[in-house]
Amino acid sequence: MTQQRMGWSVWVGVMGAIAALAQPLAAQANDETVDGWMSGRVDESEQPTLPSTPLPIHPVTTVDEWMTQIAQATVQITGVRVESTEASLQVVLETAAGELSAPTTRSLGNALIIDIPNAVLALPDGGEFQQASLTAGIAFVSVTGLPDNQVRVSITGNDAPPSVAVSSAAQGLVLAVTPGLATEAEATEEAIQLVVTATRTEEELQNVPRSVTVITREDIEQQTRFSEDLGDILSQLVPGFSAPTSRTSTFGQTLRGRDISVLIDGIPQNSNLGSVPAALTTIDPRSVERIEVLRGPNAIYGGQATGGSINIITRQPDASPVSQTIDIGGSAAFNEAFLTGDGFGYNALYSVSAATETASILGSLSYTSRGVYYDAEGDRIPSDLTDAETDEVNLLIRLGGELSPEQRLSFTFNHFSQIQNVSYISDPEVNDIEGVQKAQAIELPAGTQIIDAPNEASLETTNLTLQYFHDDLLNSEVSGQVFFRNYEFVGGLPTDLREFFGIISQSPGSTQQWGGRLQVNTSFNPEDTLSLLWGLDYVREDSSQRFNLFDPGEFDASGGLVFRKIGEVDFVPPYRLNDLGIFAQLQWDVVDRLALSGGARYVNLNIDTDDYTTYDGNSVEGGTLTADDVVFNLGLAYEVVDSLTAFASFSQGFSLPDIGRVLRFAPAGFAVESGIDLTQPQKVDNYEIGLRGNWNTVQASVAAFYNYSSLGTRFAVVDDGPLQTVRSPQRVYGLEGALDWQPSDRWSLGGTAAWLEGGDDADEDGDFTALNSIIIPPFKLTAYVENETLPGWRNRLQLLFSGDRDRGFNAGADDAPINSYITLDLLSGVRLGNGELALGIQNLLNTQYYPVYSQYFAPFSDSDNRAGQGRTMSLSYRTTF
């Protein structure tokens, strides 16, 4: 843990430097405008100066005096008037004395919500203010008191939320209200629903002929009250994404039954080396602005997206001159294991941002420490292969600058580190007990030593990217990006593999990726109804993995306690992948209600490795492999009626098998160029139809899909010859749906549903047999209901149901049927001061269940049959100022 603490000190120093850098930006912002306190910028002449003489010493303030000072600082609103104006109306808030603090505003449905801090409502009748408006476009005005010295003004529009201009009066506040128009509401919805993942350019979601899920910053902040695992968050919010696996890797998590491609700000987080697929364990969710999930095979950003693309977009600087956020919290098992002490965890985040009209900066530093996990029966869950007993640090830095009105630069640095010191491991002896057993945690034996090798499991990712944007270069929008990613991992406690490989080993590895993207979006007419996006992507990837070897004699003599490193050998030899893609995409808005899109991508893949010797002594002749292909997409979106769009599409995705998997097990006399048949990557054809509706209080979507691939992704020995790619046909099909409904300002409810099935034609005789339940998860349903129980107090109840599945078992793909389970979570958040205090209870009913991943492995590996977490409580406070 020394390394982790040293790293923590470095990151704290970096954040201090960012805060110092933010100050000049804040000062520049203060000089640029004199908008007053409503813009959050204060004239420097009004800033107090320190006296040149020492301050006098005052007596200690008593509690009664302190409470009196607080009461005196709170401004009383003693009167409310609604007056007609030429534009519409104005709401006048009268005070007996004192100036009201700057309010915050937000829209909720057709209502504009204005919250005023440090104020209390003290009307003569002692009640609240309510008045139906007689002005066109405004339906209702109310003024109510909230807890913690806040007053809320709600102004409800007929067709859309109104806008307001706030000005201070001698004794009060004036809210000049302008009705919102229906067209303005639609424009607001369009702005919120813009996505970039589906087309690589900003596109209104209603015009995208594909299934897309947009997870907002508000959604992410809400879900992190339960779990900071991105896989858990996606499982709750994305139809077609399999249920949580309770593991740190993405193995066993699919999207529409196939692999996912994960990007952070356009940087690929997947690598061809699939030994530790941790693409979703590369960033703290609290550092994320939003996530866009394109469901279904595609080649928008390149390969590996045979199931879909997950584009993670990091936090953006706030629009205010200076903004700081503090988020602190803790968690613990909330059942009979509550008082054990080793199940407690805690987390903290600090972020600061500053912005002017031409420059911005953001820094975010977070730390998370997790304890041991407990199941619903109060038993410890083995920590190995999970994120229990881990310490995580995430540092995000974003710099932005405007070179001219048409040109911008953006630089992003993201570093994520996870270190695990395991105290409890899975007991291997349960594998010897007859029948299916629950994985049992045993304490790591006292005296265990790892000498001359890492003594903790770890993974570390660093992303750097520089982006350039030009809004009008030769009548085109041009953007370019260069990036670098470094990923390193260590497997942790060495493993005795003598039964299989004849060694005791630990397996560290690494991948370095660097590359760039260039795209040009050219419009062919002034109306911008016909445009062509074209460009190229390039990624170079260098990967390797080795075995740290340990002395078997000393290990046996110590009773399995001492691991002394005696050497290392290549497990996966160093190899290089070059991925070049050239693409063109046409977008045509035929008429107001019909949009067509289509395009192609040429893929060229090149892999090379030098001569090497395998871990068991086989000499292998290196070489170069080349594969290329062209993939296509075509889609249309038609607005059947206002706010309801029908869409249909055909798209192709591609992926390359894990070359490292065959290189590490190459037999004697193997040659790379002649021993691997890799004429083209796996290609998946996807067909999809769907409906998408986006009304004022209801948002809904439904889609049906079918995808097929004639190319396999596994290697096998064919006719006693060299290793070759087995190309057995495979198909996946299913239905997905999502629904959100806001029946009133205080209530919202909804959920998602996904059913899919799939088969494999190993004999290529047209007879497809069911795929296993790791690839094809059971039916999944999520649901939620949310209510603002009192002003400033919201509660959310959410459910996840994973169904039964026996098709895999009946086909021989699973060794046992998969059983259903339900989990229920509760979130309660109350506004406290300038922030929110949130209570999250995961698995509220303390249900004992086993994730699908555990059930799949249970029949032949009881030590992997880990139960899910029991009732777990988290408490956190978040404030922005």
PDB file of N, CA, C and O in Angstrom, residues 724-754:
ATOM      1  N   GLN A 724      -6.139 -23.423 -36.590  1.00  0.00           N
ATOM      2  CA  GLN A 724      -6.848 -22.629 -37.579  1.00  0.00           C
ATOM      3  C   GLN A 724      -8.088 -22.004 -36.942  1.00  0.00           C
ATOM      4  O   GLN A 724      -8.555 -22.438 -35.893  1.00  0.00           O
ATOM      5  N   THR A 725      -8.595 -20.987 -37.610  1.00  0.00           N
ATOM      6  CA  THR A 725      -9.822 -20.360 -37.148  1.00  0.00           C
ATOM      7  C   THR A 725     -11.011 -21.212 -37.549  1.00  0.00           C
ATOM      8  O   THR A 725     -11.189 -21.530 -38.731  1.00  0.00           O
ATOM      9  N   VAL A 726     -11.821 -21.610 -36.587  1.00  0.00           N
ATOM     10  CA  VAL A 726     -13.020 -22.388 -36.867  1.00  0.00           C
ATOM     11  C   VAL A 726     -14.157 -21.422 -37.172  1.00  0.00           C
ATOM     12  O   VAL A 726     -14.505 -20.571 -36.362  1.00  0.00           O
ATOM     13  N   ARG A 727     -14.745 -21.543 -38.356  1.00  0.00           N
ATOM     14  CA  ARG A 727     -15.758 -20.585 -38.812  1.00  0.00           C
ATOM     15  C   ARG A 727     -17.146 -21.216 -38.782  1.00  0.00           C
ATOM     16  O   ARG A 727     -17.745 -21.457 -39.816  1.00  0.00           O
ATOM     17  N   SER A 728     -17.629 -21.470 -37.606  1.00  0.00           N
ATOM     18  CA  SER A 728     -18.969 -22.019 -37.498  1.00  0.00           C
ATOM     19  C   SER A 728     -19.987 -20.891 -37.478  1.00  0.00           C
ATOM     20  O   SER A 728     -19.819 -19.914 -36.750  1.00  0.00           O
ATOM     21  N   PRO A 729     -21.075 -20.992 -38.251  1.00  0.00           N
ATOM     22  CA  PRO A 729     -22.101 -19.937 -38.277  1.00  0.00           C
ATOM     23  C   PRO A 729     -22.731 -19.744 -36.899  1.00  0.00           C
ATOM     24  O   PRO A 729     -22.881 -20.682 -36.119  1.00  0.00           O
ATOM     25  N   GLN A 730     -23.107 -18.501 -36.637  1.00  0.00           N
ATOM     26  CA  GLN A 730     -23.687 -18.158 -35.344  1.00  0.00           C
ATOM     27  C   GLN A 730     -24.742 -17.076 -35.560  1.00  0.00           C
ATOM     28  O   GLN A 730     -24.560 -16.178 -36.382  1.00  0.00           O
ATOM     29  N   ARG A 731     -25.835 -17.166 -34.833  1.00  0.00           N
ATOM     30  CA  ARG A 731     -26.899 -16.171 -34.958  1.00  0.00           C
ATOM     31  C   ARG A 731     -27.436 -15.808 -33.576  1.00  0.00           C
ATOM     32  O   ARG A 731     -27.427 -16.626 -32.653  1.00  0.00           O
ATOM     33  N   VAL A 732     -27.896 -14.556 -33.456  1.00  0.00           N
ATOM     34  CA  VAL A 732     -28.493 -14.041 -32.228  1.00  0.00           C
ATOM     35  C   VAL A 732     -29.682 -13.177 -32.627  1.00  0.00           C
ATOM     36  O   VAL A 732     -29.606 -12.415 -33.604  1.00  0.00           O
ATOM     37  N   TYR A 733     -30.778 -13.290 -31.888  1.00  0.00           N
ATOM     38  CA  TYR A 733     -31.964 -12.499 -32.201  1.00  0.00           C
ATOM     39  C   TYR A 733     -32.678 -12.156 -30.897  1.00  0.00           C
ATOM     40  O   TYR A 733     -32.495 -12.819 -29.863  1.00  0.00           O
ATOM     41  N   GLY A 734     -33.484 -11.082 -30.928  1.00  0.00           N
ATOM     42  CA  GLY A 734     -34.148 -10.711 -29.689  1.00  0.00           C
ATOM     43  C   GLY A 734     -35.025  -9.484 -29.802  1.00  0.00           C
ATOM     44  O   GLY A 734     -35.166  -8.872 -30.871  1.00  0.00           O
ATOM     45  N   LEU A 735     -35.634  -9.114 -28.673  1.00  0.00           N
ATOM     46  CA  LEU A 735     -36.506  -7.949 -28.539  1.00  0.00           C
ATOM     47  C   LEU A 735     -36.032  -7.113 -27.350  1.00  0.00           C
ATOM     48  O   LEU A 735     -35.631  -7.669 -26.314  1.00  0.00           O
ATOM     49  N   GLU A 736     -36.115  -5.790 -27.503  1.00  0.00           N
ATOM     50  CA  GLU A 736     -35.732  -4.877 -26.432  1.00  0.00           C
ATOM     51  C   GLU A 736     -36.758  -3.756 -26.320  1.00  0.00           C
ATOM     52  O   GLU A 736     -37.381  -3.379 -27.314  1.00  0.00           O
ATOM     53  N   GLY A 737     -36.911  -3.235 -25.122  1.00  0.00           N
ATOM     54  CA  GLY A 737     -37.817  -2.109 -24.928  1.00  0.00           C
ATOM     55  C   GLY A 737     -37.403  -1.270 -23.747  1.00  0.00           C
ATOM     56  O   GLY A 737     -36.717  -1.741 -22.831  1.00  0.00           O
ATOM     57  N   ALA A 738     -37.794   0.004 -23.785  1.00  0.00           N
ATOM     58  CA  ALA A 738     -37.535   0.919 -22.667  1.00  0.00           C
ATOM     59  C   ALA A 738     -38.698   1.892 -22.563  1.00  0.00           C
ATOM     60  O   ALA A 738     -39.288   2.283 -23.572  1.00  0.00           O
ATOM     61  N   LEU A 739     -39.034   2.281 -21.329  1.00  0.00           N
ATOM     62  CA  LEU A 739     -40.153   3.189 -21.095  1.00  0.00           C
ATOM     63  C   LEU A 739     -39.849   4.080 -19.901  1.00  0.00           C
ATOM     64  O   LEU A 739     -39.373   3.609 -18.863  1.00  0.00           O
ATOM     65  N   ASP A 740     -40.108   5.378 -20.066  1.00  0.00           N
ATOM     66  CA  ASP A 740     -40.036   6.341 -18.961  1.00  0.00           C
ATOM     67  C   ASP A 740     -41.283   7.208 -19.012  1.00  0.00           C
ATOM     68  O   ASP A 740     -41.671   7.697 -20.077  1.00  0.00           O
ATOM     69  N   TRP A 741     -41.891   7.428 -17.830  1.00  0.00           N
ATOM     70  CA  TRP A 741     -43.148   8.186 -17.768  1.00  0.00           C
ATOM     71  C   TRP A 741     -43.086   9.114 -16.563  1.00  0.00           C
ATOM     72  O   TRP A 741     -42.727   8.697 -15.456  1.00  0.00           O
ATOM     73  N   GLN A 742     -43.428  10.393 -16.782  1.00  0.00           N
ATOM     74  CA  GLN A 742     -43.494  11.383 -15.713  1.00  0.00           C
ATOM     75  C   GLN A 742     -44.957  11.844 -15.584  1.00  0.00           C
ATOM     76  O   GLN A 742     -45.364  12.843 -16.207  1.00  0.00           O
ATOM     77  N   PRO A 743     -45.770  11.128 -14.814  1.00  0.00           N
ATOM     78  CA  PRO A 743     -47.196  11.480 -14.712  1.00  0.00           C
ATOM     79  C   PRO A 743     -47.447  12.812 -14.033  1.00  0.00           C
ATOM     80  O   PRO A 743     -48.508  13.406 -14.212  1.00  0.00           O
ATOM     81  N   SER A 744     -46.485  13.298 -13.236  1.00  0.00           N
ATOM     82  CA  SER A 744     -46.621  14.606 -12.583  1.00  0.00           C
ATOM     83  C   SER A 744     -45.230  15.117 -12.272  1.00  0.00           C
ATOM     84  O   SER A 744     -44.229  14.437 -12.493  1.00  0.00           O
ATOM     85  N   ASP A 745     -45.179  16.335 -11.725  1.00  0.00           N
ATOM     86  CA  ASP A 745     -43.889  16.905 -11.369  1.00  0.00           C
ATOM     87  C   ASP A 745     -43.186  16.110 -10.278  1.00  0.00           C
ATOM     88  O   ASP A 745     -41.966  16.167 -10.154  1.00  0.00           O
ATOM     89  N   ARG A 746     -43.938  15.372  -9.502  1.00  0.00           N
ATOM     90  CA  ARG A 746     -43.367  14.661  -8.349  1.00  0.00           C
ATOM     91  C   ARG A 746     -43.136  13.173  -8.600  1.00  0.00           C
ATOM     92  O   ARG A 746     -42.471  12.525  -7.797  1.00  0.00           O
ATOM     93  N   TRP A 747     -43.661  12.629  -9.669  1.00  0.00           N
ATOM     94  CA  TRP A 747     -43.577  11.189  -9.905  1.00  0.00           C
ATOM     95  C   TRP A 747     -42.912  10.894 -11.243  1.00  0.00           C
ATOM     96  O   TRP A 747     -43.123  11.603 -12.224  1.00  0.00           O
ATOM     97  N   SER A 748     -42.129   9.832 -11.273  1.00  0.00           N
ATOM     98  CA  SER A 748     -41.610   9.279 -12.525  1.00  0.00           C
ATOM     99  C   SER A 748     -41.423   7.777 -12.328  1.00  0.00           C
ATOM    100  O   SER A 748     -41.112   7.316 -11.227  1.00  0.00           O
ATOM    101  N   LEU A 749     -41.644   7.015 -13.390  1.00  0.00           N
ATOM    102  CA  LEU A 749     -41.486   5.578 -13.333  1.00  0.00           C
ATOM    103  C   LEU A 749     -41.162   5.044 -14.719  1.00  0.00           C
ATOM    104  O   LEU A 749     -41.383   5.711 -15.732  1.00  0.00           O
ATOM    105  N   GLY A 750     -40.626   3.835 -14.755  1.00  0.00           N
ATOM    106  CA  GLY A 750     -40.269   3.247 -16.046  1.00  0.00           C
ATOM    107  C   GLY A 750     -39.427   2.011 -15.867  1.00  0.00           C
ATOM    108  O   GLY A 750     -39.380   1.410 -14.789  1.00  0.00           O
ATOM    109  N   GLY A 751     -38.731   1.632 -16.946  1.00  0.00           N
ATOM    110  CA  GLY A 751     -37.906   0.437 -16.892  1.00  0.00           C
ATOM    111  C   GLY A 751     -37.455   0.005 -18.268  1.00  0.00           C
ATOM    112  O   GLY A 751     -37.712   0.667 -19.286  1.00  0.00           O
ATOM    113  N   THR A 752     -36.753  -1.129 -18.307  1.00  0.00           N
ATOM    114  CA  THR A 752     -36.275  -1.717 -19.563  1.00  0.00           C
ATOM    115  C   THR A 752     -36.562  -3.211 -19.545  1.00  0.00           C
ATOM    116  O   THR A 752     -36.740  -3.816 -18.483  1.00  0.00           O
ATOM    117  N   ALA A 753     -36.583  -3.805 -20.732  1.00  0.00           N
ATOM    118  CA  ALA A 753     -36.763  -5.253 -20.855  1.00  0.00           C
ATOM    119  C   ALA A 753     -35.976  -5.738 -22.058  1.00  0.00           C
ATOM    120  O   ALA A 753     -35.861  -5.033 -23.071  1.00  0.00           O
ATOM    121  N   ALA A 754     -35.409  -6.930 -21.953  1.00  0.00           N
ATOM    122  CA  ALA A 754     -34.642  -7.509 -23.057  1.00  0.00           C
ATOM    123  C   ALA A 754     -34.752  -9.023 -23.025  1.00  0.00           C
ATOM    124  O   ALA A 754     -34.544  -9.655 -21.978  1.00  0.00           O
TER     125      ALA A 754
END
